[in-house]
Amino acid sequence: MTTRRVRGPSAVRNLSTMAISLVGVLFLVPFLWLVVVAFQRHGSLELAGGGGFTLSNFTSLFTGGGMFLQSFENSLFLAVGTTIFTTVIAVFAAYPLSRFGSRTQEYFVYVLVFLTGLPIIAIMIPTYDYFVTLNLINSRFWTVCFMTATALPFATWIARSFIDAVPRELEEAAWMDGSSRFGSLKRIVVPLIIPGICVVAVFTFVNAWSDFFVPYILLQGANSPASVTMYSFFGQYGVNYSEVAAFAIVYSLPPVLLYLIVTRWVGQGFALRGAVKG
Amino acid sequence: MVAPLIVFILAFIGWPIIWTMILSFTNMTITGPTATHFQFIGFANYRQLFSSGSGLVQSIFLSLYYLVASAYIGQALFGFALAYLMLSCSMRVRKTVGSIIIICWLVPEIIAAWMWFAMLSDGGTLQQGLHAVGLPYQTWLISHPMISVSLANSWRGVAFSFLLFSAALSDVPAELLDAAKVDGAHTWRRLRSIILPLLATTILIDFVLITLGTLNDFTLIFAMTGGGPGTASNVLSVFMYQQAFSTFQLAYGTAIAVVLLVIGAIFSVIYIRTLRRRGALNFVR
């Protein structure tokens, strides 16, 4: 990916290296306060002070019980549940959409792409209304179902493009030997698209883990995930900034780590494909 | 095998879309007698929405401001500049800065909002930094809410455009650029006559996707300013939320949702057409 480069004279090279370095430093500035304050005893909005270095803000997240641990557990439930449902349903649906290229299937794919562009935020009001009517509100399971539905169009589309890349001849050989369609999907296609499945899974997990608006509308109280808990600290008087900063850092780690692992493994090009929705 | 997909989409997306349309013609509220016994009131919600003083015009204007400032300038243009400059930049710096930008993008949106909220607050790090060098600071979140949220959204979202353009730029044949250089084409000329035409589709896809993402962005603004002070940063998505859930006019909020859906649908169609032209939706056989 980065083999071809435009090599300019060294003055240009130094200038752009300096400019890019400056951008990098500026981009780090918002993190500065968060990271410093998380290790202070009682931090404030200011960098200085804070009463010395400590790790207790991090350890107390997991020992104190209560709200922090509970909201991590809820985030994990939503993200893992959504990821499993979405990945399984998407791979199953993507297979026929990739293999039988009839007109109907083609239009179906258009509908999927169309749905990836629709604003989920615009359907939250009626969703809230009908979740209340059917008494599905404040249920983590039904929230997972809703989040699965919103993740599916994009996940299926991506899964389909990975299955497209598996040569049909491989499967035909298996059919000759008496394998069923389901058998060839399981034994030939799935093992070959493991990287694609990972991209779909990681992308879905990161989105569900970070989602704020959907759980904010559909869940409350003890069922709230970390994003909603985090929101309750905005502009609140008497917030323990150090504790919240530690919480924010721990909550931010999974998406960052997962992305780094997956790009190492399947390459940035694939990861980008999985991220096309932004 | 497609059945579960269809069931999920019909139940949780298809029906809500239809229900949005239906509710927008009623007088449903969250509480009170009209919460359960609502009536159809025709186009009254839309008449109210499109009448002067409803706040819709201001919200559309603010959404456009957010779109141009944070998405088109702060993400697309800036992202392209970064990707282009990185072509002629030392490898180590390129990798490090690339990772920093991507991490900003991966941090959950609510955390990004929290960091910027803390930094721009009264007594926050920006104020201290400016005071340290003798400059005054007014709390931007209050005096310039749109600039504040646009900066935060550019910081958070630039990675997406940057990655898209980086990948496309690395596909531009080096021989082509070298040949142009030999023929005496300067940097600007090479950019305009070779690189930009080759990147046309990528640019279009980037614009469509960041437009959709930015118009539907809610969390960052809602958390940082809540649409305020007053209604100074009340973009469409926050406006919709407030009408539906803060003033309890559920049905009126759905009329705004329909406006958002229509805008989303238009850009989705543009997106499909672009992908089709590029062959990204083609069937294998």
XYZ file of C-alpha atoms in Angstrom:
563
model
C 0.000 0.000 0.000
C 2.775 2.402 0.798
C 5.369 1.158 -1.649
C 4.945 3.950 -4.194
C 5.797 7.334 -2.905
C 6.289 10.732 -4.348
C 9.770 11.682 -3.284
C 10.291 15.387 -3.205
C 13.471 17.335 -2.564
C 14.583 17.160 1.036
C 13.420 20.712 1.841
C 9.837 19.736 0.976
C 10.315 16.543 2.901
C 11.483 18.358 6.024
C 8.724 20.915 5.782
C 5.955 18.367 5.512
C 7.485 16.221 8.247
C 7.419 19.256 10.517
C 3.854 20.157 9.594
C 2.615 16.615 10.155
C 4.460 16.370 13.476
C 2.797 19.572 14.632
C -0.618 18.191 13.682
C 0.152 15.042 15.660
C 1.052 17.040 18.770
C -2.094 19.186 18.467
C -4.252 16.088 18.146
C -2.850 14.786 21.424
C -3.779 17.912 23.398
C -7.352 16.849 24.312
C -5.985 13.573 25.716
C -3.480 15.386 27.924
C -5.921 16.483 30.619
C -7.737 13.134 30.677
C -4.602 11.077 31.157
C -2.990 13.390 33.723
C -6.094 13.778 35.870
C -6.844 10.032 35.879
C -3.674 9.462 37.916
C -4.289 12.244 40.420
C -5.916 11.765 43.814
C -8.583 14.436 43.404
C -8.181 16.165 40.074
C -10.065 19.185 38.780
C -10.459 20.765 35.351
C -6.956 22.100 35.841
C -3.865 20.088 35.057
C -1.874 21.152 38.096
C -2.582 20.133 41.666
C -4.681 17.046 42.135
C -2.890 15.759 45.242
C -0.217 13.463 43.855
C 0.046 10.292 41.801
C -2.187 7.289 42.419
C -3.584 4.238 40.658
C -6.554 3.991 43.006
C -8.966 5.567 40.489
C -8.502 2.551 38.239
C -8.591 -0.120 40.938
C -11.686 1.373 42.573
C -13.598 1.026 39.286
C -13.480 -2.724 39.652
C -13.553 -3.140 43.415
C -16.094 -0.525 44.397
C -18.941 -2.419 42.727
C -21.822 -0.075 42.050
C -22.441 2.061 39.019
C -19.131 1.829 37.146
C -18.835 -1.934 37.089
C -22.541 -2.314 36.374
C -22.358 -0.004 33.356
C -19.338 -1.845 31.943
C -21.249 -5.083 32.299
C -24.204 -3.562 30.448
C -21.957 -2.239 27.662
C -20.386 -5.669 27.326
C -23.800 -7.351 27.202
C -25.030 -4.986 24.472
C -21.831 -5.172 22.416
C -21.296 -8.954 22.636
C -24.979 -9.741 22.088
C -25.226 -7.428 19.078
C -21.967 -8.767 17.620
C -22.991 -12.437 17.848
C -26.504 -11.887 16.449
C -25.304 -9.585 13.680
C -22.363 -11.677 12.526
C -24.279 -14.961 12.381
C -27.350 -13.517 10.639
C -25.221 -11.466 8.239
C -23.059 -14.388 7.080
C -26.100 -16.631 6.548
C -27.922 -13.960 4.555
C -24.842 -12.901 2.599
C -24.264 -16.398 1.212
C -27.323 -16.638 -1.076
C -27.019 -12.923 -1.869
C -23.539 -13.605 -3.174
C -24.161 -16.931 -4.893
C -27.511 -16.606 -6.652
C -27.247 -13.426 -8.654
C -30.862 -13.050 -9.716
C -32.575 -9.702 -10.222
C -34.398 -10.019 -6.890
C -31.136 -10.516 -5.080
C -29.638 -7.528 -6.818
C -32.467 -5.263 -5.695
C -32.210 -6.693 -2.225
C -28.579 -5.562 -2.070
C -29.629 -2.078 -3.202
C -32.127 -1.992 -0.359
C -29.387 -2.978 2.086
C -27.048 -0.232 0.879
C -29.938 2.217 0.971
C -30.631 1.259 4.594
C -27.000 1.796 5.602
C -27.450 5.443 4.666
C -30.726 6.008 6.505
C -30.463 7.936 9.760
C -31.168 5.546 12.618
C -31.597 8.567 14.848
C -34.731 9.501 12.886
C -36.538 6.268 13.780
C -35.809 6.440 17.520
C -39.010 8.308 18.415
C -41.421 5.704 16.961
C -39.163 2.920 18.225
C -39.409 4.364 21.728
C -43.179 4.568 21.326
C -43.629 1.000 20.212
C -41.146 -0.375 22.741
C -43.271 1.287 25.445
C -46.519 -0.053 23.957
C -45.231 -3.629 23.697
C -43.455 -3.347 27.053
C -40.010 -3.997 25.541
C -38.599 -0.799 27.008
C -35.660 -0.957 29.449
C -34.810 -4.512 28.392
C -31.198 -5.229 27.453
C -32.245 -8.156 25.262
C -34.661 -6.136 23.122
C -32.153 -3.320 22.882
C -29.678 -5.866 21.496
C -32.302 -6.926 18.937
C -32.809 -3.327 17.836
C -29.072 -2.676 17.624
C -28.663 -5.898 15.633
C -31.227 -4.731 13.101
C -29.466 -1.397 12.674
C -26.068 -3.094 12.249
C -27.297 -5.770 9.816
C -27.554 -3.909 6.489
C -23.931 -2.854 6.540
C -22.645 -6.108 8.036
C -24.461 -8.185 5.402
C -23.175 -6.019 2.601
C -19.571 -6.390 3.788
C -19.950 -10.130 4.402
C -21.287 -10.501 0.869
C -18.249 -8.816 -0.638
C -15.984 -11.244 1.212
C -17.977 -14.281 0.024
C -17.843 -12.924 -3.533
C -14.087 -13.353 -3.370
C -14.330 -17.104 -2.685
C -14.112 -18.973 -6.038
C -17.286 -20.856 -6.871
C -15.262 -23.767 -8.268
C -14.152 -24.743 -4.770
C -17.748 -25.272 -3.770
C -18.689 -27.037 -7.009
C -16.002 -29.586 -6.297
C -17.516 -30.205 -2.880
C -21.016 -30.551 -4.345
C -19.727 -33.189 -6.780
C -18.519 -35.119 -3.771
C -22.028 -35.012 -2.333
C -21.772 -32.038 -0.011
C -24.925 -30.012 0.610
C -25.119 -26.240 0.173
C -25.053 -25.828 3.916
C -22.116 -28.230 4.144
C -20.052 -26.324 1.606
C -20.868 -23.034 3.324
C -19.684 -24.438 6.632
C -16.608 -26.338 5.438
C -15.367 -24.211 2.540
C -16.716 -20.666 2.568
C -16.668 -19.880 6.289
C -13.021 -20.938 6.873
C -11.937 -18.836 3.887
C -13.724 -15.691 5.014
C -12.581 -15.751 8.661
C -10.761 -12.409 8.171
C -13.970 -10.944 6.741
C -16.012 -12.316 9.630
C -13.549 -10.690 12.035
C -13.886 -7.354 10.279
C -17.682 -7.548 10.508
C -17.539 -8.633 14.160
C -15.035 -5.986 15.259
C -16.839 -3.236 13.386
C -20.167 -4.225 14.952
C -18.636 -4.574 18.413
C -16.935 -1.177 18.319
C -20.123 0.560 17.175
C -22.343 -1.164 19.727
C -19.837 -0.612 22.539
C -19.628 3.113 21.768
C -23.290 3.726 20.980
C -24.948 6.384 23.074
C -28.255 7.449 21.538
C -29.976 4.055 21.207
C -29.353 2.895 24.816
C -30.027 6.437 26.067
C -33.550 6.187 24.645
C -34.277 2.494 25.273
C -32.543 1.778 28.608
C -32.415 3.475 31.974
C -31.171 3.186 35.549
C -29.302 -0.019 36.340
C -29.474 -1.135 32.695
C -27.550 1.879 31.386
C -24.281 1.155 29.562
C -21.040 3.101 30.105
C -21.856 5.734 27.458
C -25.069 6.750 29.239
C -23.339 6.711 32.643
C -20.657 8.941 31.154
C -23.276 11.397 29.944
C -24.586 11.855 33.485
C -21.264 13.491 34.461
C -21.549 16.370 31.985
C -21.911 19.669 33.780
C -22.680 17.878 37.027
C -21.632 19.721 40.152
C -19.104 18.023 42.456
C -17.925 15.419 39.971
C -14.821 13.470 41.005
C -12.896 14.246 37.819
C -10.111 11.756 38.526
C -12.504 8.870 38.914
C -14.459 9.826 35.779
C -11.224 10.210 33.787
C -10.105 6.714 34.801
C -13.528 5.398 33.844
C -13.317 7.172 30.469
C -9.904 5.679 29.731
C -10.934 2.111 30.580
C -14.112 2.537 28.531
C -12.094 3.789 25.515
C -9.559 0.967 25.499
C -11.518 -1.938 23.917
C -12.252 -0.223 20.562
C -8.657 1.006 20.244
C -7.107 -2.351 21.124
C -9.479 -4.342 18.900
C -8.745 -2.093 15.943
C -5.005 -2.388 16.416
C -5.194 -6.188 16.668
C -7.379 -6.564 13.590
C -5.330 -4.217 11.402
C -2.164 -6.069 12.404
C -3.803 -9.278 11.373
C -5.826 -8.586 8.239
C -4.144 -5.391 7.079
C -5.364 -1.847 7.028
C -6.964 -2.190 3.622
C -9.451 -4.739 4.899
C -10.072 -2.812 8.071
C -10.829 0.245 5.998
C -13.340 -1.679 3.973
C -15.031 -2.576 7.209
C -15.034 1.015 8.258
C -16.519 2.553 5.155
C -19.542 3.678 7.117
C -17.483 5.815 9.459
C -31.142 -18.216 4.935
C -32.090 -14.602 4.341
C -35.214 -14.938 6.481
C -33.744 -13.851 9.853
C -32.279 -10.759 8.205
C -35.627 -9.834 6.692
C -37.468 -10.400 9.976
C -35.064 -8.199 11.942
C -35.114 -5.410 9.388
C -38.874 -5.398 8.958
C -39.548 -5.510 12.712
C -36.984 -2.971 13.890
C -36.374 -0.692 10.913
C -39.210 -1.128 8.405
C -42.017 -0.779 10.903
C -40.471 2.211 12.738
C -40.081 4.018 9.405
C -43.758 3.473 8.600
C -44.741 4.341 12.172
C -42.709 7.573 11.908
C -44.711 8.579 8.861
C -48.028 7.693 10.512
C -47.244 9.412 13.821
C -46.256 12.605 12.064
C -49.923 13.055 11.120
C -51.183 12.645 14.696
C -51.152 14.658 17.905
C -49.467 12.040 20.106
C -47.600 13.229 23.201
C -45.482 11.330 25.716
C -47.735 12.008 28.676
C -51.318 13.172 29.165
C -54.545 11.994 27.526
C -53.166 12.192 23.973
C -50.409 9.700 24.863
C -52.772 6.784 24.335
C -55.817 8.395 22.702
C -54.176 10.274 19.906
C -55.984 11.507 16.813
C -55.090 12.153 13.233
C -54.675 15.848 12.648
C -53.637 15.907 8.983
C -50.741 18.121 8.047
C -50.916 20.268 11.204
C -47.471 19.184 12.454
C -45.921 19.994 9.108
C -47.712 23.350 8.912
C -46.377 24.164 12.372
C -42.904 22.958 11.399
C -42.709 24.997 8.200
C -44.257 28.110 9.700
C -41.936 30.919 10.707
C -40.669 30.843 14.254
C -40.700 27.048 14.542
C -36.918 26.934 14.698
C -36.669 24.654 11.653
C -34.954 27.227 9.470
C -32.399 27.973 12.177
C -31.767 24.235 12.694
C -31.283 23.606 8.987
C -28.882 26.533 8.861
C -26.936 25.225 11.877
C -26.823 21.700 10.408
C -25.419 23.153 7.186
C -22.849 25.143 9.152
C -21.835 21.983 11.026
C -21.663 20.065 7.750
C -19.496 22.595 5.918
C -17.242 23.537 8.838
C -16.667 20.172 10.471
C -17.191 17.678 7.632
C -16.221 19.400 4.382
C -13.446 21.644 5.687
C -12.382 19.955 8.935
C -12.561 16.366 7.712
C -12.493 16.116 3.894
C -10.216 19.021 3.011
C -7.994 18.684 6.064
C -7.943 14.885 5.711
C -6.866 15.194 2.089
C -4.156 17.707 3.004
C -2.848 15.341 5.675
C -2.880 12.339 3.356
C -1.127 14.348 0.634
C 1.526 15.839 2.918
C 2.230 12.426 4.387
C 3.331 11.196 0.957
C 6.449 13.301 1.326
C 7.115 12.818 4.994
C 9.420 10.619 7.024
C 8.076 7.105 7.558
C 8.309 7.217 11.337
C 6.374 10.455 11.688
C 3.813 9.252 9.194
C 3.108 6.053 11.109
C 2.992 7.746 14.510
C 0.736 10.620 13.491
C -1.469 8.277 11.467
C -2.016 6.152 14.586
C -2.798 9.208 16.736
C -5.438 10.379 14.266
C -7.004 6.924 14.091
C -7.118 6.631 17.875
C -9.006 9.946 18.065
C -11.565 8.351 15.748
C -11.847 5.099 17.732
C -12.470 6.698 21.118
C -16.224 6.491 21.881
C -18.011 9.655 20.824
C -19.233 10.447 24.323
C -15.620 10.354 25.598
C -14.487 12.648 22.787
C -17.286 15.005 23.833
C -16.148 14.793 27.465
C -12.508 15.605 26.636
C -13.461 18.615 24.534
C -16.043 19.700 27.082
C -13.379 19.636 29.813
C -10.782 21.333 27.648
C -13.053 24.202 26.562
C -14.834 24.661 29.904
C -14.416 27.594 32.193
C -11.153 26.836 34.017
C -10.199 24.124 31.515
C -6.809 23.500 29.928
C -7.363 25.857 26.978
C -8.103 28.762 29.297
C -5.050 28.010 31.418
C -2.830 27.666 28.394
C -3.994 30.969 26.928
C -3.681 32.732 30.278
C -0.172 31.378 30.667
C 0.870 33.248 27.525
C -1.179 36.294 28.474
C -4.163 35.823 26.160
C -7.783 36.207 27.236
C -10.289 33.364 26.931
C -14.043 33.389 26.879
C -15.638 30.022 27.390
C -16.085 28.940 23.765
C -18.831 26.466 24.643
C -20.951 29.503 25.526
C -19.601 32.247 23.283
C -18.928 30.104 20.172
C -20.811 26.820 20.572
C -20.819 25.972 16.844
C -17.055 26.496 16.538
C -16.545 24.313 19.610
C -18.568 21.361 18.353
C -17.189 21.706 14.818
C -13.611 21.583 16.110
C -14.415 18.519 18.188
C -16.092 16.782 15.249
C -13.190 17.530 12.901
C -10.722 16.220 15.461
C -12.779 13.064 15.893
C -13.789 12.374 12.312
C -10.834 13.422 10.152
C -9.359 9.887 10.311
C -12.095 8.478 8.090
C -11.469 10.840 5.162
C -7.736 10.634 5.801
C -7.742 6.805 5.507
C -9.926 6.867 2.417
C -7.694 9.438 0.659
C -4.461 7.783 1.807
C -5.524 4.502 0.224
C -6.575 6.233 -2.997
C -3.404 8.333 -3.197
C -1.191 5.284 -2.831
C -2.905 3.841 -5.925
C -1.913 6.802 -8.092
C 0.843 5.485 -10.398
C 4.171 7.061 -9.510
C 5.294 6.898 -13.187
C 2.469 9.230 -14.139
C 3.573 11.828 -11.610
C 7.223 11.438 -12.536
C 6.420 11.873 -16.224
C 4.448 15.032 -15.461
C 7.340 16.319 -13.398
C 9.750 15.738 -16.279
C 7.371 17.664 -18.528
C 7.623 20.570 -16.117
C 4.303 20.311 -14.273
C 4.519 21.896 -10.836
C 3.009 20.514 -7.638
C -0.254 22.409 -8.032
C -0.570 21.377 -11.668
C 0.090 17.716 -10.859
C -2.499 17.870 -8.077
C -5.145 19.467 -10.267
C -4.590 17.632 -13.542
C -3.582 14.151 -12.402
C -4.378 13.409 -8.775
C -7.781 15.039 -8.373
C -9.285 13.525 -11.563
C -8.027 10.067 -10.541
C -9.566 10.504 -7.088
C -12.933 11.801 -8.315
C -14.980 8.761 -7.269
C -13.243 8.492 -3.916
C -13.946 12.154 -3.269
C -17.622 11.724 -4.137
C -17.984 8.648 -1.894
C -16.221 10.455 0.932
C -18.535 13.456 0.610
C -21.683 11.350 0.576
C -20.628 9.280 3.605
C -19.457 12.172 5.759
C -22.580 14.127 4.830
C -24.765 11.281 6.077
C -22.632 10.826 9.191
C -22.562 14.508 10.083
C -26.239 15.265 9.486
C -27.132 12.363 11.754
C -24.604 13.199 14.415
C -26.278 13.754 17.739
C -24.095 12.630 20.633
C -21.257 15.139 20.324
C -23.451 18.234 20.215
C -26.040 16.927 22.655
C -23.352 16.176 25.261
C -21.162 19.252 24.721
C -23.760 22.011 24.458
C -27.188 20.348 24.592
C -28.104 22.472 21.574
C -27.462 25.659 23.538
C -26.865 28.105 24.900
C -30.514 28.770 24.133
C -30.854 27.316 20.648
C -27.460 28.497 19.366
C -26.284 24.985 18.412
C -29.671 23.321 17.886
C -28.883 21.261 14.782
C -31.691 19.165 13.236
C -31.015 15.985 15.222
C -30.939 17.792 18.579
C -33.968 19.891 17.568
C -35.882 16.682 16.847
C -34.905 15.134 20.162
C -35.917 18.202 22.119
C -39.317 18.514 20.486
C -40.075 14.832 21.031
C -38.651 14.143 24.464
C -38.083 17.472 26.242
C -41.241 19.268 25.225
C -43.070 15.903 24.966
C -44.476 16.657 21.483
C -43.753 13.144 20.249
C -45.700 13.450 17.004
C -44.239 16.870 16.212
C -40.770 15.359 16.671
C -41.598 12.649 14.132
C -42.423 15.328 11.547
C -38.821 16.539 11.957
C -37.674 12.906 11.767
C -39.419 12.586 8.395
C -37.419 15.586 7.162
C -34.212 13.841 8.333
C -35.302 10.588 6.653
C -35.942 12.349 3.351
C -32.508 14.012 3.411
C -30.912 10.648 4.304
C -32.810 8.892 1.498
C -31.627 11.400 -1.103
C -27.976 10.939 -0.151
C -28.384 7.152 0.055
C -29.604 7.116 -3.533
C -26.611 9.209 -4.632
C -24.384 6.747 -2.788
C -25.902 3.699 -4.532
C -25.566 5.351 -7.933
C -21.918 6.173 -7.298
C -21.117 2.648 -6.148
C -22.925 1.188 -9.143
C -20.941 3.311 -11.537
C -17.758 2.214 -9.843
C -18.839 -1.427 -10.124
C -18.787 -2.005 -6.381
C -22.280 -3.493 -6.449
C -21.704 -5.785 -9.421
C -22.518 -9.441 -9.114
C -19.804 -11.995 -9.581
C -21.594 -13.582 -12.501
